[in-house]
Amino acid sequence: MRRPPKTVTPAMQAYSFSRRAWLLGAGTVGMGGLLSGRMAWLSIAENARYNSLAESNRVNATLVPPRRGWLVDRHGQPIANNRTDFRVDIIPDRLRDNDRVLRLLGQLLRLPPEEVERVRIDLDRAAGFQPVQVAENLDWERFAAVSVRLPELPGVQPTRGFARHYPAGAAVAHLTGYVGAPTAEQFKETRDPLLVTPGFKLGKDGLEKALEQHLRGQAGAKRVEVTARGKLVAELATRPDVPGKNARLTIDAGLQEYAARRLGTNSGSAVVLDCRTGEMLCMVSMPAYDPNSFSDGISHLEWQMLSDDDHVPLMNKVTQGLYPPGSTVKPMNTLALMAAGVAPTDRVLCTGALRVGTGVFHCHKRGGHGAVDMKTAVAQSCDIYFYEMIRRMGYDRIAPVARELGLGQKFELPFSTQRYGTVPDSAWKLRKYKDRWTVADGLNASIGQGYVLANPLQLAVMAARIASGRALQPSILADRVHRDAPALPFDSEQLQHVRDSMWAVVNGGGTGAAARLLVPGMSIAAKTGTAQVRRITMAERRGGVLKNGQLPFKLRDHALFVCFAPAENPRYAAGIVLEHNGHTVRNLDTPMIGRDIMTYLLDRDRALASLAEVEPTWGGDITTRMAAQAAAYRAARNPAPAAAATKTDGVVPSDAPAVEAATSLANQTQAALAEAPAADTPAAEGTTERTP
């Protein structure tokens, strides 16, 4: 059945149209609202972001490494400063067509083929975001030649900035440390974009590392307008960097360099303190590396050369070296004996040997010194006097005084590599070895051998405290000087007797006559010392003990020296340790070195004249000798090109395997000597003091 057609009335048509119109209108309004809202969001809320994106299409911005604060000495002279530097780096991630870019760079910068090969190897080993140095310290002509060809050199980054410079070179290496490019691990840890900015370097070792936050400063930004293809259009306003803060040290830069040169070809160290305040005036460890070379980027070949050197130039011997102090402890021993009730006039008969139980312990003077009192025992370095007195009193009466004078003590200094040594006593041995203290232990300790160990800084502090009568604390930062040190708990008469004894070492016919000052009206007080590093068996004694000059370098005795001057009114104190010196060369021995260092402080011209006479006989100054050594090392090995590649791992000198190996060997040697049978210990042979 068919339905009749539906009748559409005008009213129905009007209703249907108005509903559709309303829905369409509502949709249009809604869509317009959404678009308006989105436009408002983009133009207002996201304005800064899109402005930044648009600006980045037009403008390239790169961080500018901040100028590093200077390290200056007590007089304001630079120890570490900054020089203007034009440099070129490559960012591996942005590099395209490596061969073409390297070839063009080689032509523009006039690089030798081996240097181009070094850059190629460094690129292969670098992380993608880690800048690879092509050349630095460029002249303007070569720098400009690269800058105008940048569109042809993707990934190449020419930079105008500042590079770290150490005017004294190796003389300050272990004091300042050095700066270097951050490692990939350091960037991954912080994600700080400054760490991958070409030309930025941070402290790697020494004071540069310890004072990093103080010295660093804040980065600036360089802005340039470019085309869509990256071509330079114009340089825009830049945000200047904020330089780091300077750090003033207590060091005297002139003395630091002089002491480094005066150590000559020795493997050793020297520390000088101000007897009024404890300020460190120099802290030298030689031989050393050139911090300028390390900051530029040391090669694998140079690192290997430094690692192979048996004088261990990578070690800071002032803070990392521990040595038996030898006879330098004898003045301290006399102070302890007086504090224990021994009169300075009490005498001991030295016949050259002392029998204790079944053992015989010798003096360095085989014929003996005869009857000696306390002052003579120090001046002549008589071993028998100290054997006998400490056998009577016990070393437990000595150890507390050693600690009062700075041995075994930790000092608050900005170095993370300090080793503190040992002041042994019966409780210490029982705790460490579960064994009792023996008479032989005391006799060896009485001449600064056996278990006794100290670093050169502690020896200098010992000398300064004896000289001043105060518990001075060493300092190296000018704003952290420990003034008004308390008095030591000893009678002034006792301290003066020790000073008089040390004066006699040099000026009263003692073992240190070679240290006599050449400055009219002034004298030096001192104590020489020798530390045995090898075990001398009874069999060798029967056949004749070999002299130091007959032994390999590593088996020779250490030579030590502590002093203060002027003896009449102490102002400066020093500690000098020469590894395996063996007293084999007179003008390279401790007394004359100590004399000249003190002379520099009292009469600079006289000291410089003295150095000028002897330095040519050692092969020239530090720079000349280092250059000759490097040339000889290279010639002997004819290294492959890869050896010239930049060393980029995180190992720094103070943590180097060569330093760890040297430290381990010294520890083993000392333990073997301390634990040897009594007949084979250093006391059985006696010290090997060099008599004038």
XYZ file of C-alpha atoms in Angstrom:
692
model
C 0.000 0.000 0.000
C 1.526 3.275 -1.096
C 1.944 6.007 1.448
C 0.782 9.423 0.430
C 3.603 11.916 -0.189
C 4.636 13.981 2.798
C 3.544 17.532 2.616
C 6.300 20.049 3.445
C 4.874 23.226 4.743
C 6.632 26.593 4.777
C 6.870 26.394 8.553
C 8.688 23.077 8.355
C 11.125 24.469 5.779
C 11.854 27.484 7.927
C 12.516 25.311 10.990
C 14.871 22.956 9.119
C 16.886 25.839 7.660
C 17.244 27.642 10.968
C 18.524 24.487 12.731
C 21.142 23.850 10.051
C 22.154 27.440 10.051
C 22.517 27.369 13.826
C 24.681 24.206 13.766
C 26.832 25.564 10.952
C 27.179 28.870 12.692
C 28.073 27.251 16.000
C 30.685 25.098 14.245
C 32.093 28.141 12.485
C 32.246 30.104 15.733
C 33.853 27.161 17.534
C 36.464 26.672 14.841
C 37.124 30.393 14.804
C 37.497 30.353 18.549
C 39.956 27.488 18.370
C 41.971 29.216 15.696
C 41.891 32.477 17.602
C 42.942 30.751 20.802
C 45.760 28.949 19.037
C 46.877 32.177 17.405
C 46.760 33.909 20.786
C 48.781 31.084 22.366
C 51.417 31.185 19.634
C 51.653 34.969 19.531
C 51.590 35.599 23.276
C 52.489 32.574 25.369
C 54.949 31.125 22.830
C 56.220 34.459 21.613
C 59.654 34.153 23.199
C 60.186 30.628 21.929
C 59.349 31.364 18.296
C 61.239 34.606 18.364
C 64.209 32.586 19.539
C 63.740 30.004 16.769
C 63.379 32.698 14.150
C 66.418 34.474 15.516
C 68.434 31.261 15.462
C 67.688 30.904 11.733
C 69.143 34.338 11.193
C 71.726 34.495 13.998
C 74.311 31.983 15.160
C 75.230 32.280 18.838
C 78.228 30.532 20.358
C 79.539 30.617 23.911
C 82.746 32.515 24.553
C 84.976 30.835 27.159
C 85.500 33.107 30.178
C 88.905 34.542 30.868
C 90.455 32.604 33.703
C 91.542 34.384 36.873
C 95.283 34.746 37.354
C 97.448 33.069 39.948
C 99.779 35.761 41.261
C 102.593 35.655 43.778
C 102.863 37.602 47.023
C 104.156 40.644 45.111
C 101.487 40.515 42.382
C 103.749 38.922 39.774
C 101.895 36.438 37.507
C 102.518 32.748 38.071
C 99.670 31.751 35.739
C 98.125 34.328 33.403
C 96.345 34.500 30.023
C 97.729 35.381 26.608
C 95.715 36.447 23.547
C 95.074 33.394 21.435
C 93.866 32.832 17.873
C 92.959 29.189 17.472
C 91.164 26.817 15.112
C 89.180 23.757 16.218
C 87.024 21.158 14.499
C 83.668 19.932 15.838
C 83.565 16.295 14.595
C 79.740 16.125 14.501
C 79.604 19.028 12.037
C 82.475 17.943 9.835
C 81.735 16.981 6.217
C 84.183 15.603 3.657
C 87.045 15.141 6.124
C 89.806 14.777 3.563
C 88.912 17.933 1.664
C 88.554 20.015 4.852
C 91.842 18.777 6.312
C 93.655 19.341 3.050
C 92.349 22.906 2.799
C 93.142 23.623 6.458
C 96.661 22.335 5.974
C 97.143 24.762 3.099
C 95.585 27.762 4.856
C 97.435 27.217 8.142
C 100.648 25.946 6.534
C 100.636 22.829 8.686
C 103.368 20.201 8.253
C 102.152 16.743 7.102
C 102.772 15.162 10.516
C 100.558 17.775 12.171
C 97.734 17.112 9.679
C 98.098 13.414 10.464
C 97.908 14.213 14.187
C 94.599 16.056 13.633
C 93.273 13.123 11.597
C 94.090 10.663 14.404
C 92.595 12.965 17.052
C 89.365 13.186 15.018
C 89.113 9.407 14.826
C 89.447 9.128 18.610
C 87.318 12.102 19.681
C 83.722 12.070 20.831
C 81.392 13.701 18.285
C 80.756 16.782 20.415
C 84.320 17.145 21.694
C 86.317 19.891 19.932
C 89.566 18.772 18.319
C 92.328 21.332 18.291
C 93.858 22.001 14.882
C 96.185 24.845 15.833
C 96.445 27.570 18.448
C 98.520 30.681 19.093
C 98.132 31.555 15.402
C 99.144 34.827 13.801
C 96.389 37.072 12.415
C 97.155 36.273 8.775
C 96.520 32.527 9.101
C 93.538 33.014 11.410
C 91.909 35.421 8.933
C 92.592 33.058 6.022
C 90.466 30.395 7.714
C 87.762 32.839 8.808
C 87.013 34.081 5.271
C 86.764 30.509 3.929
C 84.363 29.217 6.590
C 81.499 28.418 4.151
C 83.863 25.882 2.562
C 84.880 24.430 5.931
C 81.860 22.835 7.672
C 82.695 21.894 11.257
C 85.678 24.238 11.492
C 85.533 26.729 14.364
C 88.022 29.647 14.433
C 88.074 31.374 17.819
C 89.607 34.505 19.239
C 90.160 34.157 22.954
C 92.704 33.684 25.682
C 95.007 30.764 26.436
C 96.562 29.888 29.791
C 100.221 30.722 30.134
C 102.780 29.839 32.804
C 105.747 32.234 32.491
C 108.073 30.058 34.606
C 107.147 26.816 32.826
C 108.319 23.650 34.555
C 109.458 25.572 37.648
C 105.815 25.945 38.745
C 104.282 22.778 37.256
C 103.597 20.925 40.506
C 102.525 24.110 42.235
C 99.968 25.341 39.701
C 99.064 22.136 37.886
C 97.631 22.987 34.473
C 94.393 23.426 32.518
C 93.122 21.206 29.740
C 90.095 20.403 27.617
C 87.247 18.688 29.486
C 86.859 14.975 28.853
C 83.787 13.355 27.336
C 83.001 11.851 30.748
C 82.976 15.282 32.375
C 80.509 16.584 29.768
C 78.226 13.561 30.093
C 78.151 14.046 33.851
C 77.086 17.716 33.788
C 75.795 18.381 30.223
C 77.178 21.887 30.596
C 77.501 23.328 27.049
C 80.522 25.332 28.168
C 82.489 22.088 28.471
C 82.261 21.478 24.704
C 82.938 25.072 23.701
C 86.114 25.315 21.586
C 88.901 26.906 23.583
C 87.405 26.263 27.022
C 89.742 24.589 29.502
C 89.398 23.745 33.150
C 91.829 22.933 35.961
C 93.257 19.436 35.758
C 95.761 19.273 38.603
C 97.379 21.305 41.379
C 96.004 24.717 42.317
C 94.295 25.082 38.926
C 92.052 22.180 39.869
C 91.654 23.019 43.559
C 90.627 26.629 42.800
C 88.585 25.867 39.660
C 85.340 27.539 40.766
C 87.196 30.622 41.974
C 89.238 31.007 38.790
C 86.704 30.011 36.094
C 84.408 33.030 35.625
C 81.202 33.104 33.520
C 80.969 32.512 29.776
C 80.050 35.210 27.292
C 78.243 34.798 23.945
C 79.207 35.764 20.391
C 76.371 36.498 17.889
C 76.705 36.710 14.080
C 74.045 37.183 11.374
C 74.165 34.505 8.649
C 72.362 33.548 5.440
C 70.330 30.346 5.051
C 73.550 28.713 3.764
C 75.460 29.806 6.847
C 77.458 32.574 5.182
C 78.492 35.409 7.485
C 76.524 38.641 6.949
C 77.459 40.735 9.973
C 78.740 40.520 13.538
C 76.127 41.525 16.111
C 76.472 42.735 19.678
C 78.106 40.153 21.931
C 77.590 39.400 25.609
C 80.957 39.803 27.298
C 82.300 37.113 29.554
C 82.806 37.697 33.269
C 86.463 36.969 34.088
C 87.320 34.655 36.952
C 88.772 35.997 40.167
C 92.512 36.216 40.717
C 94.100 34.173 43.499
C 97.074 35.607 45.363
C 99.554 33.066 46.677
C 102.139 33.379 49.425
C 104.747 32.151 46.931
C 107.659 34.361 45.836
C 107.790 33.744 42.066
C 111.449 34.738 41.819
C 112.459 32.361 44.608
C 110.312 29.592 43.108
C 112.106 29.809 39.777
C 115.527 30.181 41.386
C 115.079 27.136 43.630
C 113.882 25.054 40.652
C 116.973 26.020 38.675
C 119.289 25.510 41.653
C 118.144 21.914 42.127
C 119.883 21.314 38.808
C 119.749 17.774 37.465
C 118.599 16.315 40.784
C 115.389 14.461 41.383
C 114.227 16.388 44.403
C 112.234 19.094 46.099
C 112.625 22.259 48.130
C 110.201 24.072 50.429
C 110.837 27.473 52.023
C 108.677 28.946 54.798
C 108.442 32.344 56.434
C 109.376 31.794 60.103
C 107.033 34.562 61.263
C 103.789 33.396 59.640
C 104.296 29.928 58.137
C 103.679 31.265 54.610
C 105.149 29.050 51.908
C 107.589 31.104 49.840
C 108.420 28.326 47.401
C 107.300 24.774 46.769
C 109.438 23.142 44.093
C 109.503 19.588 42.779
C 111.979 18.747 40.036
C 112.274 17.534 37.385
C 108.828 18.463 36.172
C 106.706 18.749 33.057
C 106.003 21.991 31.213
C 102.413 23.004 32.124
C 102.228 25.063 28.910
C 102.737 21.885 26.910
C 100.085 20.035 28.906
C 97.601 22.889 28.499
C 98.182 22.978 24.740
C 97.559 19.229 24.530
C 100.405 16.854 25.311
C 101.234 14.095 22.837
C 101.372 10.387 23.663
C 105.101 10.492 22.947
C 105.768 13.233 25.499
C 103.612 11.476 28.102
C 105.540 8.259 27.541
C 108.859 10.091 27.850
C 107.805 11.578 31.186
C 106.484 8.206 32.380
C 109.726 6.404 31.498
C 111.979 8.898 33.305
C 113.441 7.326 36.476
C 113.472 10.805 38.094
C 109.623 10.666 37.992
C 108.871 14.205 36.716
C 105.126 13.535 36.946
C 105.282 13.279 40.765
C 104.853 16.223 43.107
C 107.621 15.165 45.471
C 106.740 17.846 48.027
C 103.351 16.349 48.861
C 103.501 12.834 47.396
C 107.062 11.908 48.321
C 107.724 10.165 51.646
C 111.283 9.640 52.818
C 113.181 8.453 55.865
C 114.306 11.841 57.257
C 117.742 10.550 58.235
C 119.867 12.682 60.544
C 117.700 15.774 60.021
C 115.699 14.526 63.040
C 118.686 14.720 65.409
C 118.013 18.335 66.494
C 114.422 17.318 67.193
C 115.710 14.301 69.151
C 117.806 16.555 71.390
C 114.757 18.707 72.170
C 112.857 15.566 73.152
C 115.764 14.337 75.284
C 115.961 17.651 77.151
C 112.197 17.591 77.680
C 112.667 14.082 79.135
C 115.287 15.315 81.577
C 118.606 14.715 79.787
C 121.114 17.508 80.443
C 122.857 19.013 77.389
C 126.193 18.428 79.111
C 125.675 14.684 79.569
C 128.260 12.829 77.499
C 128.378 9.541 75.628
C 131.617 7.859 74.572
C 131.545 7.147 70.839
C 134.027 4.456 69.844
C 132.452 3.980 66.429
C 130.272 1.041 67.464
C 127.731 0.135 70.127
C 126.888 -3.446 71.107
C 123.274 -4.011 72.100
C 122.493 -7.611 72.938
C 123.945 -9.706 70.153
C 123.907 -6.847 67.633
C 126.534 -4.224 66.833
C 125.408 -0.797 65.649
C 127.887 1.557 64.024
C 128.494 5.272 63.742
C 129.200 6.828 60.356
C 132.668 7.697 61.717
C 134.231 4.290 62.147
C 137.006 5.553 64.439
C 134.448 7.184 66.734
C 133.961 10.753 67.927
C 135.201 10.193 71.491
C 133.229 11.725 74.361
C 130.426 13.852 72.925
C 127.789 16.034 74.515
C 124.452 16.988 72.971
C 125.668 19.937 70.896
C 128.654 18.043 69.519
C 126.451 15.049 68.730
C 124.260 17.225 66.498
C 127.145 19.128 64.919
C 129.120 15.957 64.119
C 125.974 13.878 63.527
C 127.216 11.228 65.960
C 125.018 8.152 65.665
C 126.305 6.459 68.820
C 125.166 9.353 71.024
C 121.583 8.995 69.807
C 121.649 5.192 69.892
C 122.706 5.251 73.518
C 120.425 8.041 74.704
C 117.339 6.654 73.006
C 118.203 3.146 74.189
C 118.113 4.557 77.719
C 115.027 6.759 77.364
C 112.953 4.773 74.844
C 111.614 6.113 71.567
C 108.173 6.631 73.101
C 109.681 9.766 74.703
C 110.724 11.055 71.261
C 107.597 10.432 69.162
C 105.329 13.041 70.858
C 107.914 15.778 70.276
C 108.261 14.740 66.624
C 104.531 15.247 66.219
C 104.685 18.636 67.995
C 107.248 19.738 65.416
C 105.117 18.711 62.433
C 106.194 15.189 61.495
C 103.272 12.933 60.609
C 100.976 15.983 60.578
C 98.305 16.836 58.017
C 98.192 20.471 56.916
C 95.199 22.358 55.512
C 96.435 23.047 52.000
C 94.568 23.007 48.644
C 96.299 19.860 47.411
C 94.536 16.504 47.215
C 97.764 14.516 46.910
C 99.258 14.916 50.382
C 100.846 11.900 52.035
C 101.556 12.326 55.706
C 104.247 9.839 56.683
C 104.709 8.004 59.960
C 105.901 8.828 63.455
C 106.118 5.354 65.007
C 106.024 4.289 68.628
C 105.298 1.080 70.510
C 101.504 1.521 70.362
C 101.651 2.217 66.624
C 103.665 -0.929 65.899
C 101.417 -3.078 68.038
C 98.361 -1.698 66.260
C 99.796 -2.040 62.741
C 101.945 -5.171 62.964
C 100.607 -6.863 66.118
C 104.193 -6.966 67.327
C 106.172 -5.340 70.125
C 108.617 -2.476 69.721
C 112.246 -3.588 69.844
C 115.499 -1.880 70.794
C 116.577 -2.083 67.144
C 113.384 -0.234 66.139
C 114.308 2.588 68.500
C 117.917 2.766 67.294
C 116.853 2.964 63.651
C 114.219 5.615 64.457
C 116.852 7.632 66.377
C 118.718 8.284 63.106
C 115.566 8.903 61.067
C 115.350 5.426 59.534
C 113.248 2.347 60.169
C 109.563 3.140 60.300
C 109.983 6.944 60.357
C 108.735 8.690 57.198
C 108.177 12.358 56.380
C 107.503 14.527 53.360
C 109.650 17.579 52.482
C 106.980 20.018 53.659
C 106.950 18.433 57.121
C 110.732 18.744 57.315
C 110.510 22.448 56.456
C 107.801 22.903 59.114
C 110.035 21.146 61.662
C 112.859 23.577 60.905
C 110.517 26.586 61.035
C 109.046 25.559 64.387
C 112.486 25.063 65.931
C 113.571 28.439 64.567
C 110.478 30.344 65.701
C 109.479 28.440 68.833
C 105.898 28.484 67.561
C 103.523 25.884 66.154
C 103.474 27.474 62.707
C 100.963 26.196 60.163
C 102.024 26.316 56.497
C 99.771 28.251 54.105
C 99.886 28.921 50.373
C 96.820 31.149 49.794
C 97.413 34.735 50.880
C 93.912 35.062 52.329
C 94.256 31.951 54.502
C 97.451 32.635 56.444
C 97.468 31.211 59.977
C 98.843 34.131 61.965
C 99.588 34.315 65.704
C 100.602 30.659 66.038
C 100.783 29.465 69.655
C 104.123 28.882 71.377
C 105.552 25.370 71.461
C 105.436 23.641 74.883
C 109.214 23.763 75.402
C 111.490 26.003 77.445
C 113.066 28.811 75.463
C 116.505 27.731 76.757
C 115.998 24.262 75.331
C 114.955 25.637 71.939
C 117.927 27.990 71.919
C 120.261 25.078 72.641
C 118.868 23.246 69.600
C 119.378 26.348 67.453
C 122.950 26.704 68.690
C 123.590 23.049 67.848
C 122.291 23.565 64.308
C 124.485 26.671 63.980
C 127.476 24.511 64.874
C 126.590 22.029 62.098
C 127.569 24.703 59.570
C 129.749 27.168 61.435
C 131.336 25.074 64.184
C 133.148 22.356 62.300
C 130.090 20.157 61.729
C 128.918 18.096 58.764
C 127.356 21.052 56.934
C 130.311 23.402 56.519
C 129.666 23.627 52.763
C 126.440 25.486 53.579
C 128.223 28.453 55.162
C 126.639 31.677 53.939
C 128.682 34.000 51.762
C 126.639 37.009 52.950
C 128.763 39.112 55.306
C 127.486 39.280 58.872
C 124.911 36.511 58.470
C 124.989 32.805 59.167
C 122.802 29.789 58.554
C 121.793 27.045 61.007
C 121.117 23.620 59.532
C 121.225 19.859 59.784
C 122.365 17.483 57.078
C 120.853 14.055 56.608
C 121.286 10.851 54.642
C 118.678 8.128 54.246
C 119.570 4.600 53.204
C 117.233 2.986 50.654
C 118.799 -0.456 50.270
C 119.532 -3.311 52.580
C 123.242 -3.812 53.243
C 123.864 -7.390 54.301
C 126.611 -8.708 56.552
C 128.136 -10.415 53.524
C 128.468 -7.077 51.703
C 129.998 -5.475 54.796
C 132.642 -8.180 54.973
C 133.525 -7.624 51.302
C 133.332 -3.824 51.486
C 130.212 -1.696 51.207
C 129.835 -0.081 47.790
C 129.975 3.704 47.626
C 127.010 5.652 46.223
C 128.961 6.528 43.087
C 129.316 2.815 42.327
C 125.605 2.106 42.613
C 122.725 2.455 40.126
C 120.698 5.632 40.599
C 117.761 3.974 42.387
C 120.024 2.337 45.005
C 121.831 5.486 46.107
C 121.072 7.180 49.425
C 118.698 10.106 49.654
C 120.287 13.407 50.709
C 118.349 15.729 53.023
C 118.835 19.161 54.551
C 116.867 21.396 56.920
C 117.927 24.928 57.763
C 116.941 28.416 58.829
C 118.512 31.844 58.360
C 119.683 34.240 59.540
C 120.648 32.071 62.506
C 120.886 35.201 64.675
C 117.256 36.186 64.019
C 115.461 33.442 62.044
C 113.335 34.711 59.178
C 113.296 31.824 56.677
C 113.330 28.031 57.047
C 113.719 25.351 54.395
C 113.536 21.621 53.817
C 115.375 20.033 50.878
C 115.222 16.386 49.808
C 117.228 14.971 46.902
C 116.207 11.483 45.854
C 119.125 9.071 45.379
C 121.564 11.961 45.335
C 124.143 10.009 47.309
C 126.249 13.143 47.945
C 128.024 12.342 44.672
C 128.440 15.880 43.217
C 129.401 18.697 45.581
C 127.630 21.603 43.853
C 124.512 19.449 43.418
C 124.461 18.348 47.063
C 122.064 19.652 49.709
C 124.391 21.971 51.715
C 125.330 24.174 48.766
C 121.786 24.151 47.408
C 120.439 25.184 50.824
C 123.111 27.866 51.095
C 122.249 29.380 47.715
C 118.480 29.312 48.281
C 118.916 31.169 51.577
C 121.392 33.533 49.938
C 118.755 34.427 47.323
C 116.464 35.638 50.096
C 119.216 37.679 51.760
C 121.355 38.820 48.796
C 119.702 38.102 45.447
C 122.493 39.310 43.195
C 125.071 37.146 44.966
C 122.832 34.081 44.628
C 122.203 34.663 40.914
C 125.926 35.080 40.314
C 126.591 31.781 42.083
C 124.000 30.012 39.920
C 125.415 31.491 36.723
C 128.760 29.868 37.500
C 127.481 26.313 37.901
C 124.334 26.034 35.746
C 126.214 25.690 32.417
C 128.031 22.622 33.798
C 124.671 20.834 34.151
C 123.747 21.269 30.485
C 122.137 24.694 30.678
C 118.895 25.948 32.206
C 115.721 23.917 32.704
C 114.242 24.644 29.262
C 117.466 23.792 27.458
C 117.888 20.502 29.303
C 114.266 19.490 28.733
C 114.517 20.211 24.999
C 117.704 18.151 24.715
C 116.126 15.282 26.617
C 113.030 15.314 24.370
C 115.160 15.370 21.199
C 117.267 12.456 22.412
C 114.179 10.449 23.381
C 112.556 11.003 19.985
C 115.740 10.157 18.098
C 116.188 6.922 20.035
C 112.658 5.692 19.271
C 111.759 7.053 15.815
C 108.082 7.064 16.818
C 105.142 6.298 14.533
C 102.757 9.168 13.574
C 100.206 7.976 16.138
C 102.641 8.891 18.916
C 102.126 12.559 18.030
C 98.373 12.299 18.641
C 96.994 14.297 21.539
C 96.540 12.453 24.805
C 92.872 12.921 25.675
C 92.182 10.535 28.567
C 91.556 11.826 32.069
C 94.828 10.690 33.664
C 96.750 13.616 35.188
C 100.334 13.681 36.486
C 99.515 13.256 40.177
C 97.476 10.105 39.365
C 99.795 8.738 36.679
C 100.715 5.026 36.717
C 104.392 6.051 36.849
C 103.738 7.949 40.098
C 101.814 5.046 41.590
C 104.620 2.662 40.621
C 107.288 4.904 42.182
C 105.242 5.262 45.357
C 104.652 1.527 45.593
C 108.352 0.783 45.099
C 109.344 3.289 47.795
C 106.826 1.762 50.209
C 108.129 -1.760 49.559
C 111.742 -0.638 49.974
C 111.007 1.110 53.248
C 109.054 -1.860 54.608
C 111.881 -4.236 53.689
C 114.424 -2.045 55.490
C 112.265 -1.565 58.580
C 111.488 -5.280 58.943
C 114.972 -6.601 58.138
C 116.995 -8.464 60.786
C 118.653 -6.045 63.209
C 122.091 -6.800 61.749
C 120.966 -5.631 58.298
C 119.152 -2.416 59.274
C 120.533 1.076 58.570
C 121.542 1.490 62.233
C 123.877 -1.482 61.938
C 125.804 0.383 59.248
C 125.301 3.886 60.641
C 124.436 6.955 58.633
C 126.525 7.893 55.622
C 126.953 11.569 56.435
C 129.313 13.437 54.162
C 131.951 15.171 56.263
C 133.475 18.462 55.067
